[in-house]
Tab-separated table of C-alpha atoms in Angstrom:
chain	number	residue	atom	x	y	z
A	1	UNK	CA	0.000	0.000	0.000
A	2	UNK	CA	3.454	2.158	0.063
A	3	UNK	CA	1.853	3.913	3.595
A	4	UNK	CA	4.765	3.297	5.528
A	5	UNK	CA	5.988	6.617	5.553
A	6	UNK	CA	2.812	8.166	5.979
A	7	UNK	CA	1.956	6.426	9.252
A	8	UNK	CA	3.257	6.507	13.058
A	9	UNK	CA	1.797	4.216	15.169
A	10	UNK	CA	1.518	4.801	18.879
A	11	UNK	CA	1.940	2.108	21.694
A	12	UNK	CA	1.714	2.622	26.104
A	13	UNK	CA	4.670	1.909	27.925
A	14	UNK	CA	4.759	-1.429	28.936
A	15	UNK	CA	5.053	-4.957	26.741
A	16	UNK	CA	3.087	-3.194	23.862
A	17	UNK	CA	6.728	-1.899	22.371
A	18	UNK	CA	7.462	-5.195	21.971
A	19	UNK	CA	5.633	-4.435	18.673
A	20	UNK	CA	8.380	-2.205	17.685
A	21	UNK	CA	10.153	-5.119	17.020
A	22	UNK	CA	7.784	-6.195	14.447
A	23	UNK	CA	6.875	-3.248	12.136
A	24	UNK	CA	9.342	-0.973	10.182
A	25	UNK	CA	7.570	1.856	10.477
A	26	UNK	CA	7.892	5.375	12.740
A	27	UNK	CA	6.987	4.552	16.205
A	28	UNK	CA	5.834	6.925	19.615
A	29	UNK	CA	5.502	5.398	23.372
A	30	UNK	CA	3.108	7.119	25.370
A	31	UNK	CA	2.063	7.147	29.002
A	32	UNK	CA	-1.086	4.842	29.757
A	33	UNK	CA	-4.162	6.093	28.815
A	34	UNK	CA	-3.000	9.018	26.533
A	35	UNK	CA	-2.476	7.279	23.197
A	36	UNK	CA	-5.660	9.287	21.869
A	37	UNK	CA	-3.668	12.687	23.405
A	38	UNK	CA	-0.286	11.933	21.403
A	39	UNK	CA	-2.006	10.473	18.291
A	40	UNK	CA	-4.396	13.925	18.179
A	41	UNK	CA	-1.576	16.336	18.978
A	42	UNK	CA	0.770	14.810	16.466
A	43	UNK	CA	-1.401	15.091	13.623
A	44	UNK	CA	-2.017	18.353	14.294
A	45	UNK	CA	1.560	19.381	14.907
A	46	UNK	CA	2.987	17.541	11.414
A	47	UNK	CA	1.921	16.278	7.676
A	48	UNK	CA	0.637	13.015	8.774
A	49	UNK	CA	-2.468	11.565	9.269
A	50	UNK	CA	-2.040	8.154	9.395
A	51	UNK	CA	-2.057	6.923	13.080
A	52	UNK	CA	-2.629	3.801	14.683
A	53	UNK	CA	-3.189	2.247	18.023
A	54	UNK	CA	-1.921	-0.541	20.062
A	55	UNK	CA	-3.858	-1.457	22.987
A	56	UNK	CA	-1.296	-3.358	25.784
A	57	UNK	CA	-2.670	-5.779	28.098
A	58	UNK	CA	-1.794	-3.211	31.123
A	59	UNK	CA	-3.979	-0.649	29.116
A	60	UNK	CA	-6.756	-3.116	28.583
A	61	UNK	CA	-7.088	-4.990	31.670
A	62	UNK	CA	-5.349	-2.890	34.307
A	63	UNK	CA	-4.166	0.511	34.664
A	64	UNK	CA	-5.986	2.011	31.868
A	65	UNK	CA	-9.221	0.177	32.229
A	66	UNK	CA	-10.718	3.936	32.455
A	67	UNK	CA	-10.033	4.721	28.948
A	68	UNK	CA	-11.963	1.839	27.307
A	69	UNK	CA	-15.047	3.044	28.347
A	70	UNK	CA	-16.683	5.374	26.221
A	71	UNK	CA	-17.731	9.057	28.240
């Protein structure tokens, strides 16, 4: 799809950078439950517009159970 250097994808601390390891693409590490802040703030503040998500299991089942409900 040649999208690789249009897309960042953003992961919590925690295991989830483990999936650095596995994708050659641009990468950011944010604090739990603020993927949603970095992803918004760095589309605003460059060219790209691709983001994506990864969802650790300390974000899903622990200390960011908060953000997976929807307000």
């Amino acid at each position: 799809m040649n999208i690789q250097e249009e897309t960042i994808g953003v992961a919590p601390v925690g295991c989830a950078v483990f999936a650095y390891d596995y994708m050659n693409i641009d990468m950011q590490e944010a604090a739990h439950r603020t993927r949603k802040c970095v992803a918004t703030e760095s589309s605003v503040s460059s060219q790209i517009n691709m983001f994506f998500l990864i969802k650790g299991d300390g974000d899903l089942a622990a200390i960011g159970t908060g953000e997976t409900f929807i307000q």
